[in-house]
Coordinates of C-alpha atoms in Angstrom, one line a residue:
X1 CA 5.2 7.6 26.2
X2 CA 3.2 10.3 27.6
X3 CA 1.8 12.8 25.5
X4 CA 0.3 16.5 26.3
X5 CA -0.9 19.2 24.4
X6 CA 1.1 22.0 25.3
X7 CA 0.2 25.9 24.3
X8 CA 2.5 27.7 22.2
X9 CA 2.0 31.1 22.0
X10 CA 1.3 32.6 18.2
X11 CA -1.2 32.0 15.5
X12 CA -4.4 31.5 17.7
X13 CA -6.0 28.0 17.3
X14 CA -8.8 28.6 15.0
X15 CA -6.5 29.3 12.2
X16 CA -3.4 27.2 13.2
X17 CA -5.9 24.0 13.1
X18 CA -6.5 24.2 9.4
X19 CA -3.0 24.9 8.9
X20 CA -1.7 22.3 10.7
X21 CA -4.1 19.6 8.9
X22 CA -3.7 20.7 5.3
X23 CA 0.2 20.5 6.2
X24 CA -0.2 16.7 7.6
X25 CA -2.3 16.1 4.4
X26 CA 0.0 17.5 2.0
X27 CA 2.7 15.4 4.1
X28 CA 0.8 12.2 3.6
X29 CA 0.6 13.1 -0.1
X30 CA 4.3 13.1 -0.7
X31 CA 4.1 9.6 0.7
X32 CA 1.1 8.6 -1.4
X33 CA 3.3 9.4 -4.7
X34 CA 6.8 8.3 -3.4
X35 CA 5.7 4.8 -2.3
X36 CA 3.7 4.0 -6.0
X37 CA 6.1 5.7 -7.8
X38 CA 8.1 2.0 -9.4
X39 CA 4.4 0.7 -9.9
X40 CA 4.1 2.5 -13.4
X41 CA 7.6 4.1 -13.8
X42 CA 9.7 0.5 -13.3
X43 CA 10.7 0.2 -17.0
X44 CA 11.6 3.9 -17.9
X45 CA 13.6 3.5 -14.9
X46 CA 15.6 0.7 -15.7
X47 CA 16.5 2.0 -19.0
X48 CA 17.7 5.4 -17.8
X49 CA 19.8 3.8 -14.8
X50 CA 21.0 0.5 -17.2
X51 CA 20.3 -1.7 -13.7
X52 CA 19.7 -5.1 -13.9
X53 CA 16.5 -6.9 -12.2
X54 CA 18.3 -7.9 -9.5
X55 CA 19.9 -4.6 -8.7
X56 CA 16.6 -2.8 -9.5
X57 CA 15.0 -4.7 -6.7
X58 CA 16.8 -2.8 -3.9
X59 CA 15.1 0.3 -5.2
X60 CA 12.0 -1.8 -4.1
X61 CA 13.6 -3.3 -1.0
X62 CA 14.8 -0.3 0.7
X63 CA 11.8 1.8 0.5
X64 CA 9.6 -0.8 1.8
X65 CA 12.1 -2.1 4.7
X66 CA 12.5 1.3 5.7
X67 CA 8.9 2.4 5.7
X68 CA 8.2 0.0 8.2
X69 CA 11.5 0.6 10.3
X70 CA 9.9 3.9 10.2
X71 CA 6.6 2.9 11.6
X72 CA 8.0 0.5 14.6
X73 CA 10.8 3.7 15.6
X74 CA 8.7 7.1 15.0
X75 CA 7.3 6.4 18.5
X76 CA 10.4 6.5 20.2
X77 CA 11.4 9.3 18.3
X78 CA 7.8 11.1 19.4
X79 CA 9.0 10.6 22.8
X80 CA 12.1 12.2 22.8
X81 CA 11.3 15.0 20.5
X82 CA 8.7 17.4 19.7
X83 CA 6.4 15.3 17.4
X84 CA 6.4 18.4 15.1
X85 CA 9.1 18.3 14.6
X86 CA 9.9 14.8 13.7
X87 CA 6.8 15.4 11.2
X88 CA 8.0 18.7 9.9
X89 CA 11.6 16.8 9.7
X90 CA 10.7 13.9 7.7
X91 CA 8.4 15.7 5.2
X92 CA 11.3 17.8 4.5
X93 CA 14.0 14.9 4.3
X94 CA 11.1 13.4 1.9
X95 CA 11.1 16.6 0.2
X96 CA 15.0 17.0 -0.1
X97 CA 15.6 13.1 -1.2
X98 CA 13.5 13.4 -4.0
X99 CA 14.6 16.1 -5.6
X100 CA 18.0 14.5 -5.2
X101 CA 16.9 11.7 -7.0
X102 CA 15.1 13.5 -9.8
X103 CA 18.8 15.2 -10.5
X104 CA 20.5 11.4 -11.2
X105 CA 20.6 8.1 -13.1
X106 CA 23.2 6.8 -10.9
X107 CA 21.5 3.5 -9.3
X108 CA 23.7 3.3 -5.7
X109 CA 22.8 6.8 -5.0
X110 CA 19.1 6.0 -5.8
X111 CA 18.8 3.0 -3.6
X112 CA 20.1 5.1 -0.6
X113 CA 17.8 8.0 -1.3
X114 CA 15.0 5.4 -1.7
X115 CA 15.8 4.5 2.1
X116 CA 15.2 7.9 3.0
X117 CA 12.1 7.9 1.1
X118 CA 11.3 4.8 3.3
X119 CA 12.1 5.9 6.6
X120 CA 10.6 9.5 6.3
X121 CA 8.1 8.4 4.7
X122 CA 7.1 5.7 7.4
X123 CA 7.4 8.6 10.1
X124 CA 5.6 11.2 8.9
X125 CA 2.7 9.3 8.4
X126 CA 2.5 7.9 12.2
X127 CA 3.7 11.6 13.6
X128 CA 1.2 13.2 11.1
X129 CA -1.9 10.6 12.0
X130 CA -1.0 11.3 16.0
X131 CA -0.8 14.6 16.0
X132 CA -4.4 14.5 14.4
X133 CA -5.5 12.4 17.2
X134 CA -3.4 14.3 20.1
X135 CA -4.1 18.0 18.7
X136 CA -7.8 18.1 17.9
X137 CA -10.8 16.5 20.0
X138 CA -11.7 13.0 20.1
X139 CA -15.5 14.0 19.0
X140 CA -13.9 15.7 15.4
X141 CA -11.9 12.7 14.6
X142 CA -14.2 10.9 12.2
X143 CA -14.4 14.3 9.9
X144 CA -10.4 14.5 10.2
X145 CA -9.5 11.0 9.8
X146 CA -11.8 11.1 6.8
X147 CA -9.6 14.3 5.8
X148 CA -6.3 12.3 6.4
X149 CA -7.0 9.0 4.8
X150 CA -7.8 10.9 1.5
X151 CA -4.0 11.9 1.4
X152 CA -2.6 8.1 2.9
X153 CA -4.9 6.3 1.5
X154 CA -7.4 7.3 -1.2
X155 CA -4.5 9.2 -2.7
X156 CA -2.1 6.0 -3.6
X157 CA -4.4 4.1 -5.3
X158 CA -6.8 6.9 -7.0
X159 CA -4.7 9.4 -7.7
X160 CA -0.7 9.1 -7.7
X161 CA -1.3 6.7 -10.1
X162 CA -3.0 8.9 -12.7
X163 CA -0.4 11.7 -11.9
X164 CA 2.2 9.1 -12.8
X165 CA 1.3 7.9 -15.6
X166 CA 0.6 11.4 -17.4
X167 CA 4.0 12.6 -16.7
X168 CA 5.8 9.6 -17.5
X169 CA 4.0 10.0 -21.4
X170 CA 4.7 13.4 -21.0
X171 CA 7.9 14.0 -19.8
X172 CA 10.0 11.6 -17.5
X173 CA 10.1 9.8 -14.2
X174 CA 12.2 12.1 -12.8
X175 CA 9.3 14.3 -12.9
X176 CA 7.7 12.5 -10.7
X177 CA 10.3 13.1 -8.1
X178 CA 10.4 16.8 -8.9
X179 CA 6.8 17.1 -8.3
X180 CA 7.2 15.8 -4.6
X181 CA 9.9 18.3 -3.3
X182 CA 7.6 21.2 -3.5
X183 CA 4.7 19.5 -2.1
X184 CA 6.9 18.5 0.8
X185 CA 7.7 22.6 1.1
X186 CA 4.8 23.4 0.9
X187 CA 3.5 20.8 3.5
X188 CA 6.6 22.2 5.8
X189 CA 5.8 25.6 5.7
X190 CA 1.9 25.2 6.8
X191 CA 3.1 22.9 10.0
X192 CA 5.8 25.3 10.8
X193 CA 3.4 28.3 10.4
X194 CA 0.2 26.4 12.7
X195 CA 1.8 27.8 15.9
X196 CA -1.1 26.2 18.5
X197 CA -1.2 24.1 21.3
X198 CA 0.7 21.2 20.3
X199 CA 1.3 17.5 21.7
X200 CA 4.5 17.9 23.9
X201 CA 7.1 14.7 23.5
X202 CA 6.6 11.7 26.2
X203 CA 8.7 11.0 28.8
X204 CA 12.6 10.0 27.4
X205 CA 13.2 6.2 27.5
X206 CA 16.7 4.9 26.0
X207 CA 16.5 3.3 22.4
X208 CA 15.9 -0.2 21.9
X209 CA 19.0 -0.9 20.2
X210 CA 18.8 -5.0 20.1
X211 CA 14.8 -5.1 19.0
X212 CA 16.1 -2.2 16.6
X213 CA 18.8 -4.4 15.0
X214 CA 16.5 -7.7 15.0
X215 CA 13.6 -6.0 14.0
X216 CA 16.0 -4.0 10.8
X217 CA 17.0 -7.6 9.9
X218 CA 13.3 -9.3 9.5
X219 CA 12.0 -6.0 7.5
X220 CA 14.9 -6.5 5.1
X221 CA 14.7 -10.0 4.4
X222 CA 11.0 -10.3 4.6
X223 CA 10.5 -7.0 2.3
X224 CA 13.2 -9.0 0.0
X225 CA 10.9 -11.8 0.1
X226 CA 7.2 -10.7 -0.6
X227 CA 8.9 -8.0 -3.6
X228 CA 11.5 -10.4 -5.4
X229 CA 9.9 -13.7 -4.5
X230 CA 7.5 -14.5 -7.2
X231 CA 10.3 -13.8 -9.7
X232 CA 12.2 -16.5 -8.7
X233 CA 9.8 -18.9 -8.3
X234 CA 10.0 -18.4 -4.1
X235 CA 11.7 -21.1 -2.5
X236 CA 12.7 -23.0 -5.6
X237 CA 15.6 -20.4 -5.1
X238 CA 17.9 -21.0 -2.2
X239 CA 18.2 -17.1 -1.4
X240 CA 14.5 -17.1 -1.0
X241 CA 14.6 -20.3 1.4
X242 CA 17.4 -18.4 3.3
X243 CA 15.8 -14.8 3.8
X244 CA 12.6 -16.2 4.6
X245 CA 14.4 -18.5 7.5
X246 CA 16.6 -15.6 8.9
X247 CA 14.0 -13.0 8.6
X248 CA 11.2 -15.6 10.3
X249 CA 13.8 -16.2 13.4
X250 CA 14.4 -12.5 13.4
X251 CA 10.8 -11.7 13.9
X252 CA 10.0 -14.1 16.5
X253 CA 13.0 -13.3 18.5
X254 CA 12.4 -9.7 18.3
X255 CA 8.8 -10.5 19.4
X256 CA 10.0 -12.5 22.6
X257 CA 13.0 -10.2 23.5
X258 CA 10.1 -7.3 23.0
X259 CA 7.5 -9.2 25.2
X260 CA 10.8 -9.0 28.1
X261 CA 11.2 -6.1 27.6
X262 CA 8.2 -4.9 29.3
X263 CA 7.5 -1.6 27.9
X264 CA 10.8 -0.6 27.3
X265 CA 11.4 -1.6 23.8
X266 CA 10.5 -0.8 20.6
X267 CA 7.0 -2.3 20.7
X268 CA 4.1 -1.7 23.0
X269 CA 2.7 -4.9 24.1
X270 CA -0.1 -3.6 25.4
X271 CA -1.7 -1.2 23.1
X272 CA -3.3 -5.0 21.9
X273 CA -5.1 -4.8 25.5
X274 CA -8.4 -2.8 24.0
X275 CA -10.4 -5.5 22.2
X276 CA -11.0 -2.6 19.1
X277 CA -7.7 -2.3 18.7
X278 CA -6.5 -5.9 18.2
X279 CA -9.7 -6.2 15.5
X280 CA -9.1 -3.6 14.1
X281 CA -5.0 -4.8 13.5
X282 CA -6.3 -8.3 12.3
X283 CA -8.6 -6.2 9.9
X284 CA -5.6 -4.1 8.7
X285 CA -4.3 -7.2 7.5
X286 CA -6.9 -8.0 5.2
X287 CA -7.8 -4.7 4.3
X288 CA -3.9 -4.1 3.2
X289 CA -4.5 -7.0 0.8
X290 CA -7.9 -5.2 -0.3
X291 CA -6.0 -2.5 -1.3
X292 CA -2.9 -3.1 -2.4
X293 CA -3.6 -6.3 -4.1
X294 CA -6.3 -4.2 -6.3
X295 CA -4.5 -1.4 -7.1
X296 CA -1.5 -3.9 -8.6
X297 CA -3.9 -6.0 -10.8
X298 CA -6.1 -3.2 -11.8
X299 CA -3.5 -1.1 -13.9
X300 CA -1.3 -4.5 -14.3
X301 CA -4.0 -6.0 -16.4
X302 CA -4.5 -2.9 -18.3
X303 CA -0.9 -2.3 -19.4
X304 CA 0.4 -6.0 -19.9
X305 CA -3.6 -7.0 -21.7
X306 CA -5.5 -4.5 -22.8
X307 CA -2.1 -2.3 -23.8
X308 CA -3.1 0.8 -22.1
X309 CA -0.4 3.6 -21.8
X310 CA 0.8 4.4 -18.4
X311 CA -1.4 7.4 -18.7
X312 CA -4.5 5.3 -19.7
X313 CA -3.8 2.9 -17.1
X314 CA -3.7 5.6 -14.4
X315 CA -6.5 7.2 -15.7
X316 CA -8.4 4.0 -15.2
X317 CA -8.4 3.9 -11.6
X318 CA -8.9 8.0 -11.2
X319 CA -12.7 7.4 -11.1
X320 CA -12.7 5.4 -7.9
X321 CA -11.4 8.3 -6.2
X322 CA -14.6 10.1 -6.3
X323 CA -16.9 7.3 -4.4
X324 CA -14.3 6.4 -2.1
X325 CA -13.5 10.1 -0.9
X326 CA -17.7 10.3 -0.8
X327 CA -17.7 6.6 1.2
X328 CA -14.9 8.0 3.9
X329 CA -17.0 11.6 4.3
X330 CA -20.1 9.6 4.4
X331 CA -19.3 7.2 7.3
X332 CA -17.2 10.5 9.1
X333 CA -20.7 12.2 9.1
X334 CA -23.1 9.2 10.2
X335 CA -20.6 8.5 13.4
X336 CA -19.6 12.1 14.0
X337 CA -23.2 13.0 14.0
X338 CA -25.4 10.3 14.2
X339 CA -23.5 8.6 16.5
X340 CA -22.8 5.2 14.2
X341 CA -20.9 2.1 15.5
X342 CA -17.7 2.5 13.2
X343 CA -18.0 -1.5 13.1
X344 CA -21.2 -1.2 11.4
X345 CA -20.0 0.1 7.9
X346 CA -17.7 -2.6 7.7
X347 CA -19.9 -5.7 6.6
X348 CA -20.8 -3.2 3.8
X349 CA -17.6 -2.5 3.1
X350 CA -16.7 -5.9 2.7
X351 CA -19.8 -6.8 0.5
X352 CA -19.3 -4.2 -2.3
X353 CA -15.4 -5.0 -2.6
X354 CA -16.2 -8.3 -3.1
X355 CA -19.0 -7.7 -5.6
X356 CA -15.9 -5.2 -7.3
X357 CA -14.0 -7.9 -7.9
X358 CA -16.6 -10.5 -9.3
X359 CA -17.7 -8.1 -11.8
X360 CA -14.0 -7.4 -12.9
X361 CA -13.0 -10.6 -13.4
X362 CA -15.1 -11.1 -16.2
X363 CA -13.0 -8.4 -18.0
X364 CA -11.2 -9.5 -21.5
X365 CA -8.5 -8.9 -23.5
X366 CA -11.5 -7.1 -25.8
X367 CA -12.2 -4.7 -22.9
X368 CA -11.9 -1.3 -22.2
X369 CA -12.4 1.2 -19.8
X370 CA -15.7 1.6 -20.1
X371 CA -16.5 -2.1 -19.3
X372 CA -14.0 -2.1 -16.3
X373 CA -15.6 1.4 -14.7
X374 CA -18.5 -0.5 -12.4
X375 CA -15.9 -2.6 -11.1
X376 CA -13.2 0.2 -10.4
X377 CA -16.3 2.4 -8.7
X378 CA -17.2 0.2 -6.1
X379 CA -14.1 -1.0 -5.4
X380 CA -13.5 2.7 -4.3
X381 CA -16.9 2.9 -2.9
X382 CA -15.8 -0.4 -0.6
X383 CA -12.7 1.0 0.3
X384 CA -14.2 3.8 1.7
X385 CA -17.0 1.9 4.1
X386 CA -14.2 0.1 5.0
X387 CA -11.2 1.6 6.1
X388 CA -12.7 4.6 8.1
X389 CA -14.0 2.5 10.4
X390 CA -11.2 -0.1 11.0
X391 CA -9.2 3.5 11.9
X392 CA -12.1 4.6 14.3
X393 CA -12.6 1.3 15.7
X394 CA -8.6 0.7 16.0
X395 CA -7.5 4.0 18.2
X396 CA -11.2 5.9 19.5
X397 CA -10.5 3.6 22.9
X398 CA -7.1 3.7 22.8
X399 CA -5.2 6.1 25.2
X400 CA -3.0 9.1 24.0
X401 CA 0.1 8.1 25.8
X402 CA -0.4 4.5 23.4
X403 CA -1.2 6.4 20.1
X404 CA 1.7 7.0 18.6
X405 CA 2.4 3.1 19.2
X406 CA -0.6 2.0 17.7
X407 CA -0.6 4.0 15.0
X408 CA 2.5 2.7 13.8
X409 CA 1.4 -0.9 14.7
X410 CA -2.0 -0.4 12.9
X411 CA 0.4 0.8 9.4
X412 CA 2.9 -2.0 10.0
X413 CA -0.3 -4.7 9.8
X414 CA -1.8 -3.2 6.3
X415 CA 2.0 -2.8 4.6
X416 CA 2.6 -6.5 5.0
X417 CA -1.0 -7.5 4.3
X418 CA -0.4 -5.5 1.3
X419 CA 2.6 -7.3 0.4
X420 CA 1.7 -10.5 0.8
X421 CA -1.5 -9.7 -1.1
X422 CA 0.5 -8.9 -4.1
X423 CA 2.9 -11.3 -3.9
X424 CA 0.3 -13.5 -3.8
X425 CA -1.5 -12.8 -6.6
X426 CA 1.6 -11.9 -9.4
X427 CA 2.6 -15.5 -8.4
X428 CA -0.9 -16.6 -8.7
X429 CA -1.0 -14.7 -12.3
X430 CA 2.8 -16.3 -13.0
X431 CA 1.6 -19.5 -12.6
X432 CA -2.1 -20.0 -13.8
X433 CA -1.0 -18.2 -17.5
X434 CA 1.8 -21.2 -17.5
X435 CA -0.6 -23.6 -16.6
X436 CA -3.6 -22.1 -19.0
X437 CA -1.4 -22.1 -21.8
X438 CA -0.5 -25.8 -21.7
X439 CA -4.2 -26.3 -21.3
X440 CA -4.6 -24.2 -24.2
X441 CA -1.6 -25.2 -26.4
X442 CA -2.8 -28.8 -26.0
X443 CA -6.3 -27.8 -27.6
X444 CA -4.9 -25.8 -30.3
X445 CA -3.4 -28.7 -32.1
X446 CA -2.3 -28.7 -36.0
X447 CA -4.3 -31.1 -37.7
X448 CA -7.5 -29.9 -36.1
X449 CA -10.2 -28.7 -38.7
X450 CA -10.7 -25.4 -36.2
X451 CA -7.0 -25.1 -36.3
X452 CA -6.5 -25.5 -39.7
X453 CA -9.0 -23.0 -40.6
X454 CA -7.6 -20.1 -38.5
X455 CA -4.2 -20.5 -39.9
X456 CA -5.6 -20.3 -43.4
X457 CA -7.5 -17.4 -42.8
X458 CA -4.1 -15.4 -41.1
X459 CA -1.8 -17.0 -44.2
X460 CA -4.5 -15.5 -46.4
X461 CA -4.5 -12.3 -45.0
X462 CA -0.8 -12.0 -44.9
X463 CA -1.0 -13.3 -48.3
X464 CA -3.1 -10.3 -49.4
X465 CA -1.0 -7.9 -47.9
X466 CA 2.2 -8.9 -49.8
X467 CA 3.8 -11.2 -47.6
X468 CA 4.7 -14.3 -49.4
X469 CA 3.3 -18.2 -48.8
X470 CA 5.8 -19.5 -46.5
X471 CA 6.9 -16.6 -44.4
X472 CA 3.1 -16.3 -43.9
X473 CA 2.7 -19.9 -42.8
X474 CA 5.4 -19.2 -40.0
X475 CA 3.6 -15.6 -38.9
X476 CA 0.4 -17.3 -39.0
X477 CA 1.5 -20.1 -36.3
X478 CA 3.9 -17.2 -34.8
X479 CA 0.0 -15.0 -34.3
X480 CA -1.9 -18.3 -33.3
X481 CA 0.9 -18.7 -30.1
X482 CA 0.9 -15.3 -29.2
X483 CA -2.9 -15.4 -29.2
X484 CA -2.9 -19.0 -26.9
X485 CA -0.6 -17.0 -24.6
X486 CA -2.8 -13.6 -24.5
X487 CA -6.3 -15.4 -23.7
X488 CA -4.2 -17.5 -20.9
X489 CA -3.1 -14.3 -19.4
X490 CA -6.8 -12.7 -19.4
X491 CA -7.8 -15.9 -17.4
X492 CA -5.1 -15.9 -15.0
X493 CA -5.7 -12.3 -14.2
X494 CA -9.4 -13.0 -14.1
X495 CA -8.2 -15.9 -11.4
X496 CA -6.3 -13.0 -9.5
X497 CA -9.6 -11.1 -9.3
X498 CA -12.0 -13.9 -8.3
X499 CA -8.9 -14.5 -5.6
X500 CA -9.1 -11.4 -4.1
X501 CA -13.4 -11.6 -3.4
X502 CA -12.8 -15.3 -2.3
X503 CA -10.2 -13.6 0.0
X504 CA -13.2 -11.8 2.1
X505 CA -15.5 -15.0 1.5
X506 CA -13.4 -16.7 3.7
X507 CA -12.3 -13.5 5.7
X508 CA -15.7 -12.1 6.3
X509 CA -17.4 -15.0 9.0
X510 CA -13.7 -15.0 10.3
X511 CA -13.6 -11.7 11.8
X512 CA -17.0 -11.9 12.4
X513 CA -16.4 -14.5 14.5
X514 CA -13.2 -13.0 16.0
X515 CA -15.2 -9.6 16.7
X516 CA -18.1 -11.7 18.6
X517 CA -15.0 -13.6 20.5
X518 CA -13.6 -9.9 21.8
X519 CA -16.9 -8.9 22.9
X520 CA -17.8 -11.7 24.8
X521 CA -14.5 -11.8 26.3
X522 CA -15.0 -8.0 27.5
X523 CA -18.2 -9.0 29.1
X524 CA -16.8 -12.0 30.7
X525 CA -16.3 -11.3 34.5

């Protein structure tokens, strides 16, 4: 695909480029809050639509399937049509699905408006990113990739859920929904209004309709997999055994009918020829776990411990925003103008997420916010050390007519790290609070003088407040359980935390190693 940046007459430049960046920012917002939207609202939502779990999950599936189908085809569509336009069409189908689905309760017309959400969502943040990269010069990119991220990045795990949370105390999910369509307006009206020179599409190519279909299927039944997996206990459930085997052969022939392809396919073989950009795609990986996996076990433990309201628990990770948005314009200035490495923030990056982590997983079911707040700051402050530079290191080398390819690459590595990071660690937490509270239980046994002593004190209490002997016997044992099952929960959530800095333990000489492997291979003759 060969991109150009064509002049349109109009607006003159120096006022369509700030018009055409808030619009891809605003764009990238409406993502930010559609994609998080089941992390807080799941419950409210399954009352109102009366689904069961099984039929909820497709609300899940086909966002997420979608959203990558999105990233893997928005390069094809960037060559046949203006790339504008497919940005200023998908924010607007966003825009119009949304406010579809704030208007019903009916489940089948939610699942297909959630596959809108998916694909458009999915497209306009590869158009939006490559436009960014194809519109404005290479030397301003740190500043506007810093500018970008704050809306695909910083804004899903700092602020959609905070958003979220107040209006589902407030008023109702659907709110949530309504909020998006005039964002995605709004977002509409500043691209169509930053008349400029713009990237002109690449050179037609037919579509890939075989590496479409084979790539439709894996997304599907690998989405399926990593969301609804943990619930039933993976592949101790034969539909688990049999999506993760279709979906497995899908992908690998997809990869070997792409690699015969030879350009003319869906995937871009050799956008992995820069030794940055394959890194940085390994990185993705990781850093997709990073970020996802944190942002589900931060407001997680505060809801299902500490018994936070949604609003509380969005609040909770609000904070973070503040020193990753400072992180992201920090590193944009030190390469922009001081002529950084990007790879050198990374190490950093890695070091204060990990020290994040270690400090919350000494959190207990006795903590609050206040205790958690050191942890949720530098995770932010990691976050943003981190992810600037895997963007600058991934596409400053990369040539335009690849961009649009990589971009959607670079996003299809951190969604599935992200989804096998929180798969991950809810079947880590699903398992260790099983296995804590038969450790527990078989500690807490009657007859024991400790035992014995707390169940007196809670019949006594119940006593004293009216209740009478043998009704407070059974609440006292009834409190006791509950209480076994509550403490096994805080560790297996303080597991999940330790998990997640062992992850870069192990990750951190890894890439190391794999970045010292690239650059000796560059050198080699």
């Amino acid at each position: 695909m060969t991109m150009a940046t064509t002049a349109v007459p109009g607006r003159s430049s120096t006022a369509a480029g700030p018009l055409l960046l808030a619009g891809i920012v605003l764009a990238a917002l409406t993502e930010a809050i559609a994609g998080t939207v089941l992390s807080l609202g799941r419950g409210d939502i399954l009352g109102d639509t009366s689904a069961t779990p099984d039929e909820f999950a497709w609300l899940d599936v086909g966002y997420t399937a979608l959203k990558l189908i999105g990233f893997m085809t928005t390069p094809w569509l960037m060559s046949r049509l203006d790339p504008r336009s497919v940005l200023v069409a998908s924010t607007l189908a966003m825009g119009l699905a949304s406010g579809i689905a704030a208007m019903t309760a009916r489940l089948d017309l939610l699942i297909a408006l959630r596959i809108v959400q998916g694909f458009s969502g999915g497209a306009l943040l590869v158009a939006g990113q490559a436009i960014i990269f194809l519109r404005f010069p290479r030397s301003h990119q740190p500043l506007l990739q810093a500018l970008f991220a704050m809306g695909a990045v910083v804004a899903p795990g700092t602020l959609a859920p905070a958003l979220q949370g107040w209006l589902l105390d407030a008023q109702s999910w659907t709110w949530i929904f309504f909020g998006i369509a005039p964002l995605a307006l709004t977002a509409a009206g500043l691209l169509l209004m930053a008349e400029g020179p713009m990237p002109a599409k690449g050179a037609p190519r037919p579509f890939d309709w075989v590496g479409f279909s084979l790539i439709s299927v894996a997304f599907f039944c690998l989405s399926y997999v990593f969301t609804q997996g943990s619930r039933w206990d993976w592949f101790e459930e034969p539909r688990i055994l049999w999506l993760t085997g279709i979906g497995a052969t899908a992908l690998l022939v997809f990869l070997g009918q792409q690699a015969m392809a030879r350009g003319q396919g869906l995937l871009d073989f050799t956008v992995f020829g820069p030794n940055d950009f394959s890194f940085a795609f390994i990185v993705s990986f990781v850093a997709g776990a990073a970020l996802s996996g944190s942002a589900f076990l931060i407001p997680s433990f505060a809801v299902s411990v500490l018994a936070f309201t949604p609003t509380e628990a969005g609040h909770l990770l609000l904070p973070s925003g503040v020193p990753f948005v400072g992180a992201l314009l920090l590193v944009a200035l030190l390469v922009q103008f001081r002529r950084l490495p990007p790879f050198a923030t990374v190490p950093f990056g890695i070091l204060t997420l990990m020290a994040a982590m270690w400090l919350l997983s000494g959190s207990t079911n006795e903590s609050g916010a206040d205790d958690m707040m050191a942890g949720v700051l530098l995770r932010g402050l990691g976050l943003g050390l981190l992810f600037l530079s895997i963007t600058l290191i991934a596409f400053s080398n990369l040539d335009d007519r690849k961009l649009a390819g990589g971009i959607g690459l670079f996003n299809t590595g951190r969604q599935l790290g992200g989804l096998m990071g929180v798969a991950a660690l809810q079947t880590l937490i699903d398992h260790h609070t099983v296995a804590n509270v038969a450790v527990l239980g078989a500690n807490v046994a009657a007859g024991k003088p400790a035992v014995i002593e707390r169940l007196t004190a809670m019949a006594a209490m119940l006593t004293a407040k009216g209740m009478d002997v043998a009704a407070a016997g059974r609440a006292a044992t009834s409190l006791l359980g509950r209480a076994v099952t509550g403490q096994s929960t805080v560790i297996a959530f303080d597991t999940a935390f330790n998990a997640v800095a062992l992850l870069f333990v192990v990750a951190a000489p890894v890439l190391v190693a794999i970045k010292i492997g690239f650059a000796r291979y560059a050198k080699a003759p």
